[in-house]
Coordinates of N, CA and C and ligand atoms in Angstrom, one line a residue:
X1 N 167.9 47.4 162.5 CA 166.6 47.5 163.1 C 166.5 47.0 164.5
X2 N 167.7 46.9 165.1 CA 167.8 46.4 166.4 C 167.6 47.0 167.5
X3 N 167.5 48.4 167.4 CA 166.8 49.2 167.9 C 165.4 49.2 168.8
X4 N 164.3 48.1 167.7 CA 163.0 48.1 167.8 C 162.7 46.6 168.1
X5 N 163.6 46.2 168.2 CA 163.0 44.5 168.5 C 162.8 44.0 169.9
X6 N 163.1 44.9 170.7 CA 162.8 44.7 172.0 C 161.2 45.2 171.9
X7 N 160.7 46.1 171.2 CA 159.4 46.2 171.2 C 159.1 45.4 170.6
X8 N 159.0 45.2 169.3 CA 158.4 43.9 168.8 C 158.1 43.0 169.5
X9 N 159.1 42.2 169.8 CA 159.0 41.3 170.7 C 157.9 41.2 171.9
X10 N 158.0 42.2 172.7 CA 156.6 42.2 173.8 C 155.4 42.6 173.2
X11 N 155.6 43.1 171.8 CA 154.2 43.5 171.2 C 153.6 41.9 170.7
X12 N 154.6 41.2 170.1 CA 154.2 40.0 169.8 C 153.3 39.2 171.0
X13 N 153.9 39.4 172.1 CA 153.9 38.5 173.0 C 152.4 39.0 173.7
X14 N 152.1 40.3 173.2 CA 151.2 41.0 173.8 C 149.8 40.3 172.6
X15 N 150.3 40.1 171.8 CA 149.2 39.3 170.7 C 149.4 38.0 170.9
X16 N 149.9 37.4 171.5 CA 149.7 35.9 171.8 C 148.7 35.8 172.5
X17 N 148.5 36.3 173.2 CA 147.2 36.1 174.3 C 146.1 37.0 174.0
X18 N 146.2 37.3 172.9 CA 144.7 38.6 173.2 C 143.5 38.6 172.4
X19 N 143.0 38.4 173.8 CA 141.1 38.2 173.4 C 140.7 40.2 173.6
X20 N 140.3 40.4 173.2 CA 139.4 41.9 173.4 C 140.5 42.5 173.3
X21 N 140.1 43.2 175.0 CA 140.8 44.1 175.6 C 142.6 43.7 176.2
X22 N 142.4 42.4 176.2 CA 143.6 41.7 176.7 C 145.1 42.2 176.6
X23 N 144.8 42.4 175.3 CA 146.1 42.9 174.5 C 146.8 44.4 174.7
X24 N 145.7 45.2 175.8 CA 146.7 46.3 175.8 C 146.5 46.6 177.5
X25 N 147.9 46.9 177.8 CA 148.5 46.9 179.1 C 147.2 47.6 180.1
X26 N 147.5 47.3 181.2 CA 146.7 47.9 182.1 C 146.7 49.5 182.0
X27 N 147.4 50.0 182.0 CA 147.5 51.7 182.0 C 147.3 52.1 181.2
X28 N 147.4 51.5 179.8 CA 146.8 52.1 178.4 C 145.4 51.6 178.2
X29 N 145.0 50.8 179.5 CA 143.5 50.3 179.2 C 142.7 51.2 179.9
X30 N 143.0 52.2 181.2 CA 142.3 52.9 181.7 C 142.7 54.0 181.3
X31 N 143.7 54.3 180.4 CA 143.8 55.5 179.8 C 142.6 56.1 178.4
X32 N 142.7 54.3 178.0 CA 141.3 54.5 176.5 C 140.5 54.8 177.6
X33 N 140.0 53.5 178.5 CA 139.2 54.2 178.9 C 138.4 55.7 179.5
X34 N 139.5 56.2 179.6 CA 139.4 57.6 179.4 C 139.6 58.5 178.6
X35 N 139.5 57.9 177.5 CA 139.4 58.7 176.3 C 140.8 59.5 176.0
X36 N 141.8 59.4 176.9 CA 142.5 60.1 176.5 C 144.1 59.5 176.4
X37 N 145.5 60.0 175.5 CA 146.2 59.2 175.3 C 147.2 59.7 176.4
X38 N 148.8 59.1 176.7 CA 149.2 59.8 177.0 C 150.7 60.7 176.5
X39 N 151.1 61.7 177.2 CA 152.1 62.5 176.3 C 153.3 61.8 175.8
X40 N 154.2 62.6 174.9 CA 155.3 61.8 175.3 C 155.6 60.3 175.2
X41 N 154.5 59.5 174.2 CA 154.9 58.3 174.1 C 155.7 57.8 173.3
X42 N 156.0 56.4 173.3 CA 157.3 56.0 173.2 C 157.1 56.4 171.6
X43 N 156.0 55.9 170.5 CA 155.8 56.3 169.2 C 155.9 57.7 169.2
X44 N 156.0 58.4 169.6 CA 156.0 60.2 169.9 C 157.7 60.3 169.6
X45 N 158.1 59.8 170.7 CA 159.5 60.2 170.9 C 160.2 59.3 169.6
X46 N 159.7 58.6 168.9 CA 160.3 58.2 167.8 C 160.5 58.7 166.5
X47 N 159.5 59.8 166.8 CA 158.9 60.6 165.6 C 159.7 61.1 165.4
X48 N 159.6 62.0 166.6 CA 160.9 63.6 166.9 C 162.3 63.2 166.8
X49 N 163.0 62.2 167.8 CA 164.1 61.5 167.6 C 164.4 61.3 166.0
X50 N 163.6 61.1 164.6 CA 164.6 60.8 163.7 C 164.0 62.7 163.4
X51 N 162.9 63.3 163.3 CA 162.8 64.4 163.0 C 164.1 65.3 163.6
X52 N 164.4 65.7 164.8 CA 165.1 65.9 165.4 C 166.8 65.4 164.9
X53 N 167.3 64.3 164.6 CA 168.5 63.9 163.6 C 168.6 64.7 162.3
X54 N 167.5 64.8 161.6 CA 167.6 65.3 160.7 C 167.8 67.1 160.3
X55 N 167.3 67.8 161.6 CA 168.0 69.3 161.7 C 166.5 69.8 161.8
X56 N 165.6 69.0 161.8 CA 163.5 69.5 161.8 C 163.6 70.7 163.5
X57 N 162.8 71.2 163.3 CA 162.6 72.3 164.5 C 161.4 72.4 164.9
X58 N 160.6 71.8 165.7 CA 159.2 71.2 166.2 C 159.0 72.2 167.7
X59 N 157.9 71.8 167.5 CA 157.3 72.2 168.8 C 155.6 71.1 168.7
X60 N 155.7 70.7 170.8 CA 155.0 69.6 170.9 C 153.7 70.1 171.3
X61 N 152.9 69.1 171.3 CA 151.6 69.6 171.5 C 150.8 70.5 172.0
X62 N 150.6 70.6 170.9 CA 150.3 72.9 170.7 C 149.1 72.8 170.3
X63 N 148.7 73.1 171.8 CA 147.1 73.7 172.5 C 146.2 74.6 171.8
X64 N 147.1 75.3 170.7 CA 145.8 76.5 170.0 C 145.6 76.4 169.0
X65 N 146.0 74.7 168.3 CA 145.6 74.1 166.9 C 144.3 73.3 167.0
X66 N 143.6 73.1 166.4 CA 142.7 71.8 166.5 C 143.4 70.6 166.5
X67 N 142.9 69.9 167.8 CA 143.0 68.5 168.3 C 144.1 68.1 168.9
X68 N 145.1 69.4 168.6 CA 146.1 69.4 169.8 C 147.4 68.8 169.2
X69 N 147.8 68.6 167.8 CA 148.7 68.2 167.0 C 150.1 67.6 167.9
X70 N 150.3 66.2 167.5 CA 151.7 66.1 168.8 C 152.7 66.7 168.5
X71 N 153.3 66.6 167.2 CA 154.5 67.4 166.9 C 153.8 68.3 165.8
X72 N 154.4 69.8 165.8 CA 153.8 70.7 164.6 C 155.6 71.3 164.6
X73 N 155.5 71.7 163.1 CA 156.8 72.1 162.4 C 156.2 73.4 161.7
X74 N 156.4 74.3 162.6 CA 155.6 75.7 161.8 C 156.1 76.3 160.4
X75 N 158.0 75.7 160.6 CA 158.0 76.6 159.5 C 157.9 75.7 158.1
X76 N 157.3 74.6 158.0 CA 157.2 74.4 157.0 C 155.3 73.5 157.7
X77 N 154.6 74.8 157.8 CA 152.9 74.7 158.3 C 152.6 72.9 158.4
X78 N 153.1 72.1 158.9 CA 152.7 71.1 159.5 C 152.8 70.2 160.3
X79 N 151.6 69.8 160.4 CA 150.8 69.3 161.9 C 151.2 67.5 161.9
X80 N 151.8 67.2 162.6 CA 151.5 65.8 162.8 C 151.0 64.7 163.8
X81 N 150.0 64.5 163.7 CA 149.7 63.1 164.7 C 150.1 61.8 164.9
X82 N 150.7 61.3 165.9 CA 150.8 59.8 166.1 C 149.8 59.0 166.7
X83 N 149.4 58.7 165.8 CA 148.0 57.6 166.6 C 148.3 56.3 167.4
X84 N 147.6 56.3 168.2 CA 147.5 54.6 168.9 C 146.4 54.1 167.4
X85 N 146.8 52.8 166.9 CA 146.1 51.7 166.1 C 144.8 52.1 166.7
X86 N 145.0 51.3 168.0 CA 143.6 50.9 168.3 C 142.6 51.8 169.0
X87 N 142.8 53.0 169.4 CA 142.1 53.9 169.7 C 141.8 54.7 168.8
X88 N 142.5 54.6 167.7 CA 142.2 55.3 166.3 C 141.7 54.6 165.4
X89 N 141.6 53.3 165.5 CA 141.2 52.2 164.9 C 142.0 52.1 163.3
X90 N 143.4 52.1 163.3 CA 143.6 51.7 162.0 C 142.9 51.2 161.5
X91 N 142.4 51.0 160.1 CA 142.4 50.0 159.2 C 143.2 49.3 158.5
X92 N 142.7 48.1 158.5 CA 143.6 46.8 158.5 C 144.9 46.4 159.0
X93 N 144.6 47.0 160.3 CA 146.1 47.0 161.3 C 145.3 46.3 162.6
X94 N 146.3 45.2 162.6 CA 145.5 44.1 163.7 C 145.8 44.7 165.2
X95 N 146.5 45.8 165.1 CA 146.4 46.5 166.3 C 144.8 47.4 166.4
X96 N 144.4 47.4 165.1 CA 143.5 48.2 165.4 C 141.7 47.2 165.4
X97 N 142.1 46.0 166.0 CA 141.1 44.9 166.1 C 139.8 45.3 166.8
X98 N 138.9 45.6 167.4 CA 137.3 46.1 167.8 C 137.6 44.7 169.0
X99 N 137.3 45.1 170.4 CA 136.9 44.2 171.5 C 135.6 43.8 170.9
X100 N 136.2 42.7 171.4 CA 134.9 41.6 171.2 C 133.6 41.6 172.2
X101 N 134.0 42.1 173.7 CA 132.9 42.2 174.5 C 132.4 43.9 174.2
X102 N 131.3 44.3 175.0 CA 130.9 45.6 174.8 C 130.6 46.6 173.6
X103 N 130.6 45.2 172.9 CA 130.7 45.8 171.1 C 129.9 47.5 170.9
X104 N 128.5 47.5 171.7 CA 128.0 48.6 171.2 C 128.5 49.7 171.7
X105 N 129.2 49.7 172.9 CA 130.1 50.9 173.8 C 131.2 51.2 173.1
X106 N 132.0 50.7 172.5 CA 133.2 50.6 171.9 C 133.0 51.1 170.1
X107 N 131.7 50.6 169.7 CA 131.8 51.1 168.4 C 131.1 52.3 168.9
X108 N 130.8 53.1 169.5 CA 130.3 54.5 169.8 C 131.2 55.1 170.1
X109 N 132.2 54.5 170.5 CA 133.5 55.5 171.1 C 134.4 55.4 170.0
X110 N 134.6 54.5 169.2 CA 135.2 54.8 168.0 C 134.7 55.4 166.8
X111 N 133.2 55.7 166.8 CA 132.6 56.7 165.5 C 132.9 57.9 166.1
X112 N 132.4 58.0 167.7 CA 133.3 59.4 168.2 C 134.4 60.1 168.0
X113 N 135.7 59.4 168.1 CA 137.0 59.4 167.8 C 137.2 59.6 167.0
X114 N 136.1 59.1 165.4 CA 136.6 59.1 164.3 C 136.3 60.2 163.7
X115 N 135.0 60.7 164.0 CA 134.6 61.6 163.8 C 135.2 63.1 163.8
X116 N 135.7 63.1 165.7 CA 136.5 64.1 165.6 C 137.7 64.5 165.3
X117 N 138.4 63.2 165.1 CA 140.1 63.3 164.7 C 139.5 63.9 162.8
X118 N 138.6 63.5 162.3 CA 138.1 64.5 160.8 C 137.8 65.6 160.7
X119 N 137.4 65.9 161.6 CA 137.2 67.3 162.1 C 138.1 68.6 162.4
X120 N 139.1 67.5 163.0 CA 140.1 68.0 163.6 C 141.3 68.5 162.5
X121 N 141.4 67.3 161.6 CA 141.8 67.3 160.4 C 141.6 68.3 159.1
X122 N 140.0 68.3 159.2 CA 139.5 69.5 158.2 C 140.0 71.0 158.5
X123 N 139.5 71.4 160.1 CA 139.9 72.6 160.6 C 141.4 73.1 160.5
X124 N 142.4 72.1 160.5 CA 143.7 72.5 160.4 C 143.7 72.8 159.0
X125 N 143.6 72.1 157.9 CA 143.5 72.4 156.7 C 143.2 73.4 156.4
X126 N 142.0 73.8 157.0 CA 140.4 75.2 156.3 C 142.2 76.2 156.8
X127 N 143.0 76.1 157.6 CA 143.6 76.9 158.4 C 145.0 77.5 157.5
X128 N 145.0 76.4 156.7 CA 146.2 76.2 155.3 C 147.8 75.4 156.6
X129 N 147.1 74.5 156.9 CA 148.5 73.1 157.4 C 148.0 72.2 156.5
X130 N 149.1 71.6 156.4 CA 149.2 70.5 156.1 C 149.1 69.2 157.3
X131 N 148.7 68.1 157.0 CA 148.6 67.5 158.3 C 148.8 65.8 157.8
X132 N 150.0 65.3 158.7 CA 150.1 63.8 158.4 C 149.8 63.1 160.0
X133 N 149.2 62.1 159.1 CA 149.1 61.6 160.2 C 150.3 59.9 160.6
X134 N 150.7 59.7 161.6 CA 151.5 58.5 162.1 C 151.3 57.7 163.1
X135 N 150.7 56.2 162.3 CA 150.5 55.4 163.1 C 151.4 54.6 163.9
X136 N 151.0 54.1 165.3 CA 152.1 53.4 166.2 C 152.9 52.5 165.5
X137 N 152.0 51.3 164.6 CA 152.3 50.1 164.4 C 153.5 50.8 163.3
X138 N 153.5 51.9 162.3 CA 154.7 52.0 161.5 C 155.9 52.7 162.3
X139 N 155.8 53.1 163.4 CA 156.9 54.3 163.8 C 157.9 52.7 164.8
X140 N 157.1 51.2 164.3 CA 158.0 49.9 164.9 C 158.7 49.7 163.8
X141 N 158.4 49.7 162.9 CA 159.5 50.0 162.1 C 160.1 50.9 161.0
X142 N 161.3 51.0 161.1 CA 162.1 52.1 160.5 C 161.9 52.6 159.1
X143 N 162.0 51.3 158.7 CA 160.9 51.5 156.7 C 159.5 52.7 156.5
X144 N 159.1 52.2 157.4 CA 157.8 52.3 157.5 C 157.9 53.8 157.7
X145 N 158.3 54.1 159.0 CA 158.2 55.3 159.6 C 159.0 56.2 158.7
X146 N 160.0 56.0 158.1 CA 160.8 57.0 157.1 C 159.6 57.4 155.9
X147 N 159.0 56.1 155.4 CA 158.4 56.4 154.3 C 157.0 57.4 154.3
X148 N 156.7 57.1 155.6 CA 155.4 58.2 156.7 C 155.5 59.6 156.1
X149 N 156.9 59.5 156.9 CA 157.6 61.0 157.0 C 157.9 61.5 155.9
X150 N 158.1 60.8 154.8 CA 158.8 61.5 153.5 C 157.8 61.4 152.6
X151 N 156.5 61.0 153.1 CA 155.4 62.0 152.0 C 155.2 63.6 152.4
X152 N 155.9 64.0 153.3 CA 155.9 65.5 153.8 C 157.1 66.3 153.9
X153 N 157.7 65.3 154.1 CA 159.4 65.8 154.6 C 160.4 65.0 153.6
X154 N 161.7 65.9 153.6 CA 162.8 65.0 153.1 C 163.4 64.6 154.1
X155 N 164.1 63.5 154.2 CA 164.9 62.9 155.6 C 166.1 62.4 154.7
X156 N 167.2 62.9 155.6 CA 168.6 62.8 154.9 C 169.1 61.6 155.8
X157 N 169.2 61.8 157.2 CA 169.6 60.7 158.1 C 167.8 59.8 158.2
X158 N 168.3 58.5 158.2 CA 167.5 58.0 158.8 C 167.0 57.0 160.1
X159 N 168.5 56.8 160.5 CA 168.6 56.3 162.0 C 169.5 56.9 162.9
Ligands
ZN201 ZN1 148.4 50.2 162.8

């Protein structure tokens, strides 16, 4: 698991101090702030990397699905998302904790978010995909992220 302990570790360190907003980097803070995430993140690339080990044949965020799926695997019709915790608001994922200031801006932008990532969800379904979704905090660890993956997939390699 040595792999991921260099993340852990700054993730920890990024929870030692965090009041609100504290906790997430400057560029992921004006990126929520803008509602939008960015490509290609490091949970993304962890997806595909064991997907990709295992012989999976993907294509990335594909524009003429609902909500813009990060990795989709056509030939076996499914869509996957990697969520940020906290712009997706896990539940009961302390990454996915509610700022303490601005409370009423912030819970509007996450019934928003929520709203539409269900939407987004239903429409690919009504469409016959399948659709999993993967949050940041499991794709830190390897357990986690295999066990993700293999309510949809079989995984032969797993690191
Ligand atoms: Zn989480």
């Amino acid at each position: 698991m040595e792999w991921l302990s260099g993340l852990n570790r700054s993730n920890n360190q990024q929870h030692d101090r965090a009041t609100s907003m504290d906790f997430v980097s400057k560029e992921k803070r004006s990126a929520i702030m803008r509602g939008v995430k960015g490509l290609n993140t490091r949970p993304e690339r962890l997806v595909r990397s064991l997907l990709h080990k295992n012989g999976y044949r993907f294509r990335l965020h594909a524009k003429n699905l609902a909500g813009r799926p990060d990795i989709v695997l056509p030939k076996h019709k499914l869509a996957i998302f990697v969520h940020g915790c906290f712009w997706h608001q896990h539940r009961g994922c302390r990454d996915g904790r509610r700022p303490t200031s601005n409370v009423a801006f912030w819970d509007r932008k996450f019934t928003l978010n929520a709203s539409r990532d269900k939407r987004n969800l239903a429409d690919l379904r009504k469409e016959g995909w399948q659709t999993l979704t993967i949050w940041e905090c499991e794709t830190r660890d390897l357990k986690l992220l295999t066990k993700a993956i293999r309510t949809h997939l079989p995984l032969k390699r797993t690191r």
